[in-house]
XYZ file of C-alpha atoms in Angstrom:
724
model
C 190.241 12.649 73.736
C 188.126 15.604 72.566
C 189.892 18.352 70.679
C 188.789 22.047 70.874
C 189.916 24.850 68.555
C 189.230 28.545 69.269
C 189.208 30.661 66.092
C 190.219 34.316 66.638
C 190.023 37.054 63.993
C 193.629 38.251 64.187
C 196.856 37.640 66.144
C 196.325 40.518 68.640
C 192.866 39.169 69.569
C 194.289 35.661 69.999
C 196.990 37.086 72.316
C 194.317 38.797 74.468
C 192.600 35.416 74.931
C 195.906 33.645 75.612
C 196.824 36.209 78.302
C 193.533 35.478 80.089
C 194.305 31.755 80.448
C 196.495 30.075 83.061
C 199.045 28.469 80.732
C 199.935 28.675 77.062
C 202.552 27.417 74.616
C 203.215 29.269 71.349
C 203.371 27.157 68.204
C 203.600 27.998 64.479
C 200.323 29.838 63.718
C 198.506 28.795 66.925
C 198.756 28.411 70.733
C 198.142 25.445 73.020
C 196.263 26.708 76.098
C 194.794 25.404 79.323
C 192.499 26.909 81.950
C 189.664 25.685 84.226
C 187.120 27.336 81.868
C 188.408 25.291 78.900
C 188.144 21.618 78.054
C 191.364 19.606 77.855
C 193.428 19.794 74.672
C 192.410 23.322 73.506
C 194.214 25.320 70.837
C 193.766 28.949 69.713
C 194.405 29.844 66.094
C 193.708 33.020 64.135
C 193.121 34.659 60.776
C 194.565 37.932 59.511
C 191.108 39.475 59.254
C 189.705 38.167 55.955
C 191.773 35.070 55.133
C 189.135 34.239 52.513
C 187.968 36.783 49.943
C 185.732 36.931 46.881
C 187.597 36.150 43.657
C 187.940 38.877 41.007
C 186.042 38.507 37.655
C 189.055 37.233 35.645
C 189.109 34.154 37.920
C 185.792 33.149 36.316
C 186.829 33.960 32.727
C 190.050 35.454 31.303
C 187.955 37.748 29.042
C 187.181 39.880 32.113
C 190.866 40.886 32.414
C 190.183 43.685 29.942
C 187.168 45.855 30.655
C 184.568 45.888 27.866
C 180.935 47.012 27.821
C 180.051 43.838 25.878
C 181.121 41.758 28.918
C 178.563 43.386 31.216
C 176.689 42.443 33.321
C 178.909 39.984 35.216
C 176.763 37.505 37.194
C 178.638 34.358 38.319
C 176.492 31.222 38.687
C 178.404 30.343 41.835
C 180.640 32.748 43.722
C 184.287 31.765 44.121
C 186.204 32.486 47.303
C 190.002 32.479 47.329
C 192.876 32.729 49.810
C 195.469 35.410 49.030
C 198.967 34.047 48.328
C 200.387 35.936 51.342
C 197.798 34.269 53.639
C 197.945 30.678 52.369
C 200.456 29.482 54.970
C 198.287 30.609 57.903
C 195.099 29.426 56.196
C 196.534 25.906 55.843
C 197.442 25.847 59.566
C 193.887 26.979 60.482
C 192.353 24.502 58.006
C 194.262 21.572 59.533
C 193.330 22.489 63.102
C 189.624 23.051 62.305
C 189.268 19.737 60.497
C 190.909 17.862 63.398
C 188.708 19.566 66.015
C 185.662 18.023 67.695
C 184.541 21.418 69.021
C 185.046 24.770 67.265
C 184.609 27.999 69.235
C 184.099 31.005 66.964
C 185.877 33.858 68.772
C 186.195 36.447 66.006
C 184.812 39.965 66.619
C 181.293 39.756 68.009
C 179.533 41.210 64.974
C 178.262 40.268 61.501
C 181.653 40.794 59.879
C 183.238 38.568 62.515
C 180.725 35.851 61.601
C 181.541 36.304 57.907
C 185.280 35.936 58.554
C 184.843 32.774 60.650
C 182.244 31.002 58.489
C 184.114 31.886 55.272
C 187.255 30.256 56.708
C 185.354 27.176 57.916
C 183.528 26.787 54.584
C 186.698 27.264 52.477
C 188.545 24.815 54.746
C 185.902 22.185 53.870
C 185.017 21.600 57.537
C 182.137 19.151 58.033
C 180.336 21.397 60.504
C 177.464 18.939 61.051
C 179.967 16.559 62.647
C 181.358 19.231 65.005
C 180.100 20.971 68.124
C 179.944 24.668 67.230
C 180.082 27.347 69.949
C 180.249 31.150 69.916
C 182.171 33.503 72.250
C 180.241 36.791 72.557
C 181.900 39.482 74.695
C 181.995 43.273 75.038
C 185.438 43.652 76.567
C 188.903 42.124 76.235
C 189.547 42.238 80.002
C 190.537 38.924 81.567
C 187.363 38.699 83.666
C 185.115 39.350 80.638
C 187.000 36.804 78.493
C 186.841 34.060 81.150
C 183.163 34.811 81.806
C 182.513 34.604 78.047
C 184.176 31.180 77.799
C 182.114 29.971 80.777
C 178.927 31.072 79.002
C 179.468 30.095 75.373
C 176.488 30.388 73.009
C 175.314 27.983 70.313
C 177.342 28.806 67.196
C 174.502 27.893 64.808
C 172.389 30.744 66.252
C 174.725 33.150 64.419
C 174.611 31.465 61.012
C 171.941 33.940 59.710
C 174.240 36.848 60.680
C 176.927 35.268 58.469
C 174.408 34.954 55.633
C 173.562 38.650 55.990
C 177.225 39.727 56.015
C 178.079 37.485 53.051
C 175.083 38.832 51.090
C 176.297 42.388 51.787
C 179.773 41.366 50.601
C 178.473 39.759 47.374
C 176.044 42.600 46.611
C 178.831 45.160 47.032
C 181.030 43.026 44.740
C 178.272 42.913 42.092
C 177.695 46.684 42.172
C 181.433 47.446 42.130
C 182.493 44.883 39.502
C 179.702 45.969 37.133
C 179.269 49.657 37.993
C 182.961 50.618 37.994
C 183.778 49.288 34.471
C 180.413 50.546 33.151
C 180.899 54.158 34.226
C 184.670 54.186 33.621
C 184.243 53.019 30.001
C 181.314 55.387 29.350
C 183.266 58.339 30.802
C 186.297 57.378 28.694
C 184.023 57.457 25.633
C 183.013 60.962 26.734
C 186.702 61.940 26.845
C 187.507 61.565 30.548
C 190.664 59.670 31.518
C 191.106 57.522 34.598
C 189.273 54.757 36.438
C 186.038 55.525 38.258
C 184.843 53.518 41.254
C 181.168 52.823 41.921
C 179.917 51.478 45.256
C 176.535 50.568 46.702
C 177.148 52.810 49.745
C 180.034 55.050 48.646
C 178.220 56.522 45.610
C 175.106 57.773 47.487
C 177.440 59.103 50.225
C 179.436 61.050 47.625
C 176.202 62.299 46.089
C 175.009 63.669 49.467
C 178.146 65.837 49.668
C 177.747 66.864 46.015
C 174.162 67.992 46.649
C 175.229 69.987 49.708
C 178.070 71.645 47.754
C 175.625 72.417 44.953
C 173.135 73.967 47.391
C 175.928 76.190 48.794
C 177.169 77.159 45.316
C 173.690 78.003 44.011
C 172.627 79.793 47.184
C 171.733 83.420 46.705
C 171.464 85.346 49.981
C 168.182 87.181 50.292
C 167.844 90.318 52.385
C 165.184 90.469 55.062
C 164.203 92.729 57.945
C 163.740 91.733 61.577
C 161.720 93.875 63.981
C 163.270 94.060 67.455
C 162.572 96.038 70.611
C 164.953 97.492 73.181
C 162.927 97.564 76.419
C 163.851 99.742 79.424
C 162.241 98.964 82.812
C 163.397 100.954 85.856
C 166.554 101.986 83.975
C 167.429 98.349 83.203
C 167.397 97.300 79.538
C 166.856 94.071 77.672
C 166.202 93.017 74.085
C 163.020 91.364 72.853
C 162.022 89.768 69.541
C 158.672 89.896 67.794
C 156.330 87.100 68.973
C 155.351 85.112 66.976
C 158.644 85.623 65.141
C 158.291 87.011 61.626
C 160.674 88.071 58.839
C 159.849 90.892 56.444
C 161.115 90.739 52.874
C 161.069 94.553 52.425
C 160.204 97.826 54.117
C 156.784 97.957 52.487
C 155.791 94.643 54.127
C 157.225 95.839 57.450
C 155.382 99.181 57.309
C 152.067 97.463 56.542
C 152.585 95.214 59.591
C 153.503 98.147 61.828
C 150.430 100.129 60.724
C 148.218 97.122 61.474
C 149.753 96.722 64.937
C 149.775 100.454 65.726
C 153.533 100.681 66.348
C 156.281 102.834 64.875
C 160.071 103.002 64.799
C 161.840 104.654 67.712
C 160.676 105.421 71.252
C 157.159 104.568 72.495
C 155.361 103.221 75.552
C 155.016 99.541 76.325
C 153.445 97.305 78.941
C 154.663 94.081 80.542
C 151.932 91.705 79.436
C 153.178 88.547 81.183
C 156.118 87.206 83.197
C 156.652 83.455 83.410
C 159.295 81.685 85.457
C 159.942 77.984 84.993
C 162.420 75.647 86.603
C 163.917 73.542 83.802
C 166.331 70.615 83.609
C 168.610 69.256 80.884
C 169.847 65.680 81.094
C 173.425 64.795 80.261
C 174.271 63.663 76.699
C 173.375 60.103 75.701
C 176.055 57.432 75.858
C 178.120 56.915 72.724
C 177.530 54.637 69.764
C 180.501 54.539 67.373
C 178.848 57.035 64.988
C 177.970 59.563 67.688
C 181.502 59.281 69.137
C 183.081 59.776 65.689
C 180.825 62.784 65.151
C 181.642 64.367 68.546
C 185.408 63.790 68.261
C 185.418 65.279 64.758
C 183.483 68.316 66.012
C 185.834 68.908 68.942
C 189.221 67.778 67.636
C 188.734 67.509 63.825
C 189.851 63.853 63.774
C 188.574 61.808 60.831
C 186.081 58.967 61.336
C 188.756 56.332 60.621
C 191.268 57.983 62.996
C 188.651 57.883 65.764
C 187.765 54.246 65.010
C 191.469 53.327 65.109
C 191.828 55.087 68.490
C 188.723 53.381 69.965
C 189.889 49.998 68.631
C 193.286 50.564 70.228
C 191.631 51.478 73.580
C 189.464 48.333 73.285
C 192.558 46.191 72.726
C 194.213 47.964 75.679
C 191.186 46.754 77.723
C 190.177 50.347 78.629
C 187.008 50.768 76.523
C 184.256 48.336 75.570
C 183.531 46.968 72.086
C 183.740 49.843 69.542
C 181.581 48.890 66.521
C 178.237 49.376 68.229
C 175.202 51.295 67.006
C 173.616 51.400 70.475
C 173.403 54.311 72.966
C 172.251 52.160 75.911
C 173.786 49.828 78.493
C 172.209 47.094 80.620
C 171.935 47.040 84.426
C 174.967 44.722 84.492
C 177.273 47.432 83.071
C 175.608 50.099 85.214
C 176.344 48.032 88.302
C 180.124 47.807 87.700
C 180.278 51.502 86.751
C 178.686 52.406 90.111
C 181.231 50.257 91.976
C 184.139 51.995 90.227
C 182.759 55.560 90.292
C 185.300 56.983 92.736
C 188.193 55.458 90.782
C 186.928 56.931 87.491
C 186.309 60.308 89.129
C 189.993 60.557 90.118
C 190.801 60.696 86.379
C 189.006 64.050 85.964
C 190.101 67.236 87.704
C 186.601 68.742 87.840
C 184.806 68.649 91.184
C 181.367 67.171 90.569
C 178.866 65.267 92.687
C 177.702 61.930 91.301
C 174.382 61.466 93.082
C 172.341 59.604 90.433
C 173.206 56.021 91.324
C 169.879 54.507 90.282
C 169.617 53.450 86.619
C 167.714 55.874 84.358
C 165.892 54.678 81.238
C 167.597 57.376 79.150
C 170.857 55.419 79.460
C 170.055 51.987 80.955
C 167.648 49.814 79.003
C 168.421 46.134 78.420
C 165.602 45.812 75.852
C 167.356 48.354 73.606
C 170.670 46.459 73.748
C 170.591 43.799 71.043
C 174.171 42.927 70.066
C 176.463 45.374 71.879
C 175.889 48.105 74.414
C 177.120 51.704 74.199
C 180.850 52.491 74.341
C 181.829 52.949 78.001
C 184.879 52.412 80.211
C 185.745 48.851 81.214
C 186.297 47.838 84.851
C 190.022 48.418 84.259
C 190.815 51.924 85.498
C 194.040 53.154 83.867
C 196.989 54.374 85.927
C 198.493 57.810 85.248
C 201.413 55.996 83.618
C 199.030 54.080 81.338
C 197.157 57.263 80.360
C 200.429 59.036 79.578
C 201.447 56.182 77.263
C 198.382 56.752 75.060
C 198.524 58.825 71.876
C 196.997 62.318 71.958
C 193.831 61.204 70.148
C 193.483 58.068 72.318
C 193.619 60.296 75.421
C 190.988 62.620 73.936
C 188.701 59.715 73.016
C 189.068 58.029 76.417
C 188.477 61.341 78.207
C 185.338 62.061 76.142
C 183.870 58.583 76.828
C 184.840 58.867 80.510
C 183.174 62.276 81.048
C 180.078 61.391 79.036
C 179.629 58.150 81.006
C 180.218 59.869 84.367
C 177.749 62.614 83.393
C 174.949 60.012 83.578
C 175.568 59.841 87.359
C 175.666 63.618 87.875
C 172.660 65.838 88.606
C 170.820 67.315 85.637
C 171.825 70.817 84.551
C 169.139 73.016 86.121
C 168.210 76.568 85.300
C 165.429 79.048 85.820
C 163.947 80.207 82.536
C 162.253 83.587 82.579
C 160.004 84.634 79.707
C 158.854 88.276 79.509
C 156.122 89.254 77.051
C 155.952 93.000 76.366
C 153.032 94.592 74.546
C 153.816 97.561 72.299
C 150.758 98.835 70.471
C 149.031 95.610 69.472
C 152.287 93.716 68.898
C 153.941 91.332 71.344
C 157.697 91.037 71.907
C 159.307 88.133 73.744
C 162.543 87.947 75.740
C 163.862 84.735 77.276
C 166.559 84.530 79.909
C 168.241 81.596 81.616
C 169.858 81.612 85.024
C 171.721 78.393 85.983
C 170.692 77.134 89.423
C 172.681 73.867 89.388
C 175.506 73.247 86.915
C 175.143 69.491 87.485
C 176.742 67.344 84.765
C 178.018 70.436 82.918
C 180.762 70.739 85.555
C 182.390 67.691 83.931
C 182.736 69.686 80.709
C 183.447 73.004 82.424
C 186.423 73.879 80.241
C 184.014 73.844 77.283
C 181.227 75.792 79.033
C 181.647 79.519 79.544
C 179.150 79.645 82.395
C 179.985 83.230 83.441
C 179.401 84.413 79.859
C 176.103 82.489 79.764
C 174.950 84.281 82.896
C 175.979 87.705 81.614
C 174.132 87.102 78.360
C 170.911 85.714 79.739
C 169.881 87.429 83.002
C 166.708 89.523 82.654
C 165.707 92.300 85.074
C 162.922 91.782 87.616
C 159.658 93.132 86.168
C 156.006 92.636 87.080
C 152.912 92.020 85.011
C 151.172 95.296 84.130
C 154.343 97.384 84.595
C 154.749 100.324 82.214
C 158.018 100.342 80.271
C 159.728 102.352 77.545
C 160.439 100.644 74.225
C 162.550 101.520 71.226
C 161.749 99.652 68.014
C 164.333 99.096 65.307
C 164.551 97.054 62.118
C 167.711 95.017 61.638
C 168.773 94.304 58.058
C 169.930 90.705 57.669
C 170.742 88.159 54.961
C 169.595 84.551 54.738
C 172.463 82.105 55.354
C 173.739 79.393 53.010
C 173.684 75.736 54.099
C 176.865 74.735 55.918
C 179.333 72.292 54.297
C 179.561 68.761 55.668
C 182.303 67.807 58.093
C 183.254 64.151 58.569
C 181.285 64.250 61.818
C 178.071 65.592 60.284
C 178.497 63.323 57.238
C 178.753 60.243 59.494
C 175.478 61.373 61.141
C 173.904 61.968 57.710
C 174.925 58.436 56.671
C 173.358 57.064 59.838
C 170.104 58.948 59.188
C 170.086 58.312 55.400
C 170.428 62.016 54.671
C 167.920 63.343 57.199
C 169.444 66.365 58.913
C 169.538 65.622 62.616
C 172.203 67.765 64.220
C 170.871 68.202 67.738
C 171.806 65.904 70.582
C 168.220 64.766 71.099
C 168.274 63.250 67.613
C 170.357 60.441 69.157
C 167.144 59.142 70.714
C 165.707 58.179 67.341
C 168.914 57.287 65.492
C 168.746 53.680 66.701
C 165.373 53.273 65.007
C 166.430 55.042 61.809
C 167.841 52.925 59.018
C 170.944 54.577 57.645
C 173.409 53.696 54.905
C 176.418 51.529 55.622
C 177.064 50.034 59.066
C 178.951 51.231 62.152
C 181.854 49.038 61.028
C 182.003 50.290 57.416
C 181.212 54.045 57.392
C 184.748 55.175 58.251
C 186.164 52.943 55.477
C 183.647 54.352 52.972
C 184.794 57.928 53.720
C 188.452 56.860 53.586
C 187.898 55.242 50.189
C 186.214 58.365 48.787
C 189.136 60.519 50.000
C 191.841 58.126 48.730
C 190.229 58.015 45.290
C 190.266 61.805 45.235
C 186.467 62.218 45.047
C 186.267 63.999 48.401
C 188.683 66.643 49.675
C 188.942 68.014 53.217
C 189.674 71.699 53.814
C 189.774 72.933 57.413
C 187.632 69.981 58.523
C 185.013 70.758 55.858
C 184.370 68.130 53.177
C 183.834 69.006 49.517
C 183.558 67.083 46.254
C 186.528 67.363 43.844
C 186.148 68.026 40.091
C 186.627 64.294 39.514
C 183.917 63.572 42.096
C 181.553 66.067 40.428
C 182.101 64.320 37.073
C 181.139 60.985 38.633
C 178.065 62.512 40.329
C 176.888 64.040 37.050
C 177.367 60.658 35.367
C 175.272 58.746 37.929
C 172.646 61.360 38.831
C 169.999 59.955 36.477
C 170.056 56.624 38.323
C 168.270 57.255 41.643
C 169.116 53.785 42.953
C 172.806 54.755 42.813
C 172.409 58.197 44.355
C 169.513 57.879 46.802
C 170.437 57.432 50.489
C 166.804 56.442 51.163
C 166.989 53.586 48.650
C 170.345 52.427 50.005
C 168.847 52.520 53.516
C 166.011 50.255 52.301
C 168.665 47.831 51.083
C 170.200 47.862 54.573
C 166.765 47.011 56.029
C 166.419 44.139 53.532
C 169.913 42.867 54.454
C 169.026 42.887 58.162
C 165.924 40.827 57.327
C 168.279 38.032 56.217
C 169.761 37.712 59.731
C 166.187 37.852 61.105
C 165.246 34.932 58.773
C 162.608 37.098 57.051
C 164.365 37.160 53.660
C 166.739 34.867 51.748
C 170.132 35.607 50.228
C 168.782 34.569 46.795
C 165.917 37.063 47.079
C 168.220 39.990 47.863
C 170.871 39.161 45.253
C 168.074 38.790 42.692
C 167.042 42.399 43.462
C 170.635 43.590 43.048
C 170.983 41.755 39.717
C 167.792 43.363 38.366
C 169.137 46.769 39.418
C 172.457 46.124 37.621
C 170.680 44.922 34.467
C 168.705 48.206 34.480
C 171.920 50.174 35.004
C 173.774 48.475 32.125
C 170.792 48.962 29.817
C 170.025 52.610 30.644
C 173.300 54.328 31.598
C 174.846 54.623 28.075
C 171.908 56.565 26.638
C 171.450 58.642 29.809
C 175.064 59.791 29.732
C 175.044 60.540 25.992
C 172.036 62.823 26.419
C 173.290 64.587 29.560
C 174.255 68.186 28.729
C 175.411 68.867 32.293
C 177.850 65.908 32.035
C 179.227 67.246 28.724
C 179.822 70.642 30.362
C 181.442 69.009 33.408
C 183.802 66.923 31.245
C 184.999 70.153 29.581
C 185.415 71.821 33.004
C 187.393 68.870 34.385
C 189.722 68.833 31.369
C 190.430 72.557 31.857
C 191.084 72.078 35.590
C 193.394 69.091 34.953
C 195.267 70.966 32.229
C 195.849 73.956 34.525
C 196.918 71.663 37.380
C 199.378 69.937 35.034
C 200.908 73.295 34.009
C 201.073 74.324 37.659
C 202.956 71.104 38.485
C 205.517 71.644 35.712
C 208.682 73.248 37.077
C 210.635 73.529 33.845
C 212.270 71.724 30.892
C 214.412 68.722 31.860
C 218.095 69.862 31.841
C 219.245 66.370 30.749
C 216.998 65.167 27.876
C 215.766 68.707 26.971
C 212.405 67.183 25.927
C 210.465 66.178 29.042
C 209.192 68.445 31.814
C 210.269 68.245 35.444
C 207.199 67.629 37.610
C 206.400 66.878 41.253
C 206.062 63.080 41.529
C 205.151 62.951 45.212
C 208.335 61.898 47.036
C 210.694 63.393 44.418
C 210.845 65.494 41.235
C 211.254 63.655 37.939
C 211.128 63.905 34.171
C 207.864 63.278 32.270
C 209.944 61.566 29.561
C 210.486 58.628 31.926
C 207.770 56.538 30.215
C 208.990 57.250 26.651
C 210.801 54.758 24.353
C 214.165 56.135 25.518
C 213.316 56.978 29.113
C 214.999 59.870 30.891
C 215.725 58.810 34.455
C 216.683 62.236 35.789
C 215.298 62.922 39.275
C 215.829 65.425 42.065
C 215.151 64.676 45.748
C 212.825 66.763 47.908
C 215.224 66.439 50.859
C 219.037 66.611 50.708
C 221.435 66.313 53.649
C 218.603 66.735 56.167
C 217.268 69.892 54.440
C 213.910 70.093 52.651
C 214.645 71.814 49.349
C 212.351 74.764 48.547
C 210.576 74.731 45.181
C 212.441 77.937 44.244
C 215.757 76.062 44.616
C 214.515 73.222 42.375
C 213.415 75.773 39.762
C 216.805 77.499 39.894
C 218.608 74.157 39.455
C 216.551 73.308 36.380
C 216.669 76.729 34.715
C 220.147 78.014 35.763
C 221.972 74.813 36.715
C 222.677 76.014 40.261
C 221.031 77.546 43.324
C 221.939 80.512 45.468
C 223.712 79.652 48.741
C 221.316 77.653 50.928
C 221.446 77.362 54.729
C 220.681 74.382 56.965
C 222.406 71.354 55.420
C 223.622 68.788 57.956
C 226.754 66.665 57.668
C 226.119 62.917 57.940
C 229.578 62.360 59.469
C 229.809 65.156 62.037
C 226.142 66.138 62.425
C 227.174 69.818 62.039
C 225.142 72.254 59.951
C 226.644 74.049 56.937
C 225.742 76.327 54.006
C 226.353 75.565 50.314
C 225.102 76.037 46.775
C 223.611 73.101 44.883
C 224.487 72.287 41.303
C 223.894 69.515 38.732
C 227.054 67.677 37.621
C 226.838 64.802 35.135
C 223.110 64.507 35.758
C 223.536 64.272 39.543
C 222.898 66.706 42.366
C 226.030 67.885 44.173
C 227.342 70.613 46.511
C 229.230 73.657 45.301
C 231.274 75.276 48.082
C 232.744 77.916 45.762
């Protein structure tokens, strides 16, 4: 009897498949399932994401346990893959099932990383794949209908082998850069007098460097004054403002006066003439559908959520069967998705309070284009329309994400936003001044976002009076003094876009049209993790949604800035192109890893001398030491009242003595919270310096739950109440 095993990526994914089938029996580490779409004797098993991982350098040779420049570069002849001790039990279950199977259905996430997870498990398990039938489940939704349809239409598993090769090459190349670059720069910085471990990454380092360059541009920016010549026009007692056409800035009054003399105009009141009046009916289409990056960017802009928070929310909505597959870089859907959206339009529309007509029920190429959908389509709603109860059970961010995808998808069916654009050209002397006004004639899709669109304000700001060509008017010229503006700091949203465009600044919505054809750095699946890693390591800091590089991050940037391959987004983007060529069978894994090895050899050979000669790095090291020293003093609350030698410092979840690591450690600590009250820093300081606090309010009794007031004191090295 034939034996089929379905390999899922993680337990939750396996459960989604199990729920779609008619019957199932739970076993240790797998399920037995049956359904008309499955062959007899089918089991579903699962990994915990990456069951199999690349081994660390010391696995190859114990000398790598201690970092040393003499050990670099590290290039294993053959890469070792290991199973973590906490995952061995499940791996052995999966291994047994796969080896017994006649047919294996790869049902991990439908992307390159999913291939890597599945093939790594199968390879490590020693499965003789040539003797098996290998199939692939490829779906965009975890709804029952989509799952069953996917199992009815399984693809040939071998077709996805090149995608695994690409993902594994990315994994190995990142390992090579990290395992060589991190010890190299850490040891060189330690030689320069900087403490700590520094992390280098193929994608994370150029990402950090982009933020560093932006911060540098802001810091070095010097605002320059300029003058702008504007006209206040009055026609039949109605006024409007007009700007010089073509627009021009003047660096000083002398330049402005020369221009005015040439054009026969002067400051103040003078006569003018309406030279031309143009009226055009214009339309604006609704925003493009969301890829993961554009959704992360929009949610960050509106709600200040981080890229990883948004990804977590979209993943959760995908697993709840409400949104389609999240890790997509595509802004298009196929006619198949368009068809089910049309059928469910009225149901979706009930989820938004705005009254809007959805008349566009024929597919438009701006949104629907099967040729542009390669692996996954844009993020849209599934056929499952949530109940009010279901929506209320979602977290705040999940609701915001679902609502944003819902409105943006519905907007594709609404009329375009239409407006009449009036352009008035006024001649004053020999100079022309232009005024442009917009009057909405059909709000169209904008009604779906009405809470965000101050339409009445737009109208008040943009209506121009009725004038005719050749009409005489009065004009008053004035020069406005202005200053050039500094570049704006990155937010996580704009940084995600910058990663996707390899540093090219594309902020406007229309840029989405070309993003798909632009090679960025990182992938849709990894960018959020890259930013998270940079923040966790303390290289990037977020202040009011704006991202900046820390002193530690600046030190790293100054250390790597002479190696363009480590800092250039364009070069990293070329690597991404080369990696994609592996899955397209245009390049081999050996070819790419050979390139990476040559790069690392260059790095190991050149970095020591570069860093020794770098004056800016020497200055930065001194700056960082000063900053760290001041931060250390700031963190010190006072001398330890117990050992009288160490200092009491903030250790995160509690306050403790710096003498803890000495030969005779002092174990004195103070909590940050005591009897349900968060202790203010002033109280901690008083305890350390005076031995007691003033009377504090808001303590809560564990027995009765009642609140009470008391002093705090230190008795025999312990914190206690003083009710005296």
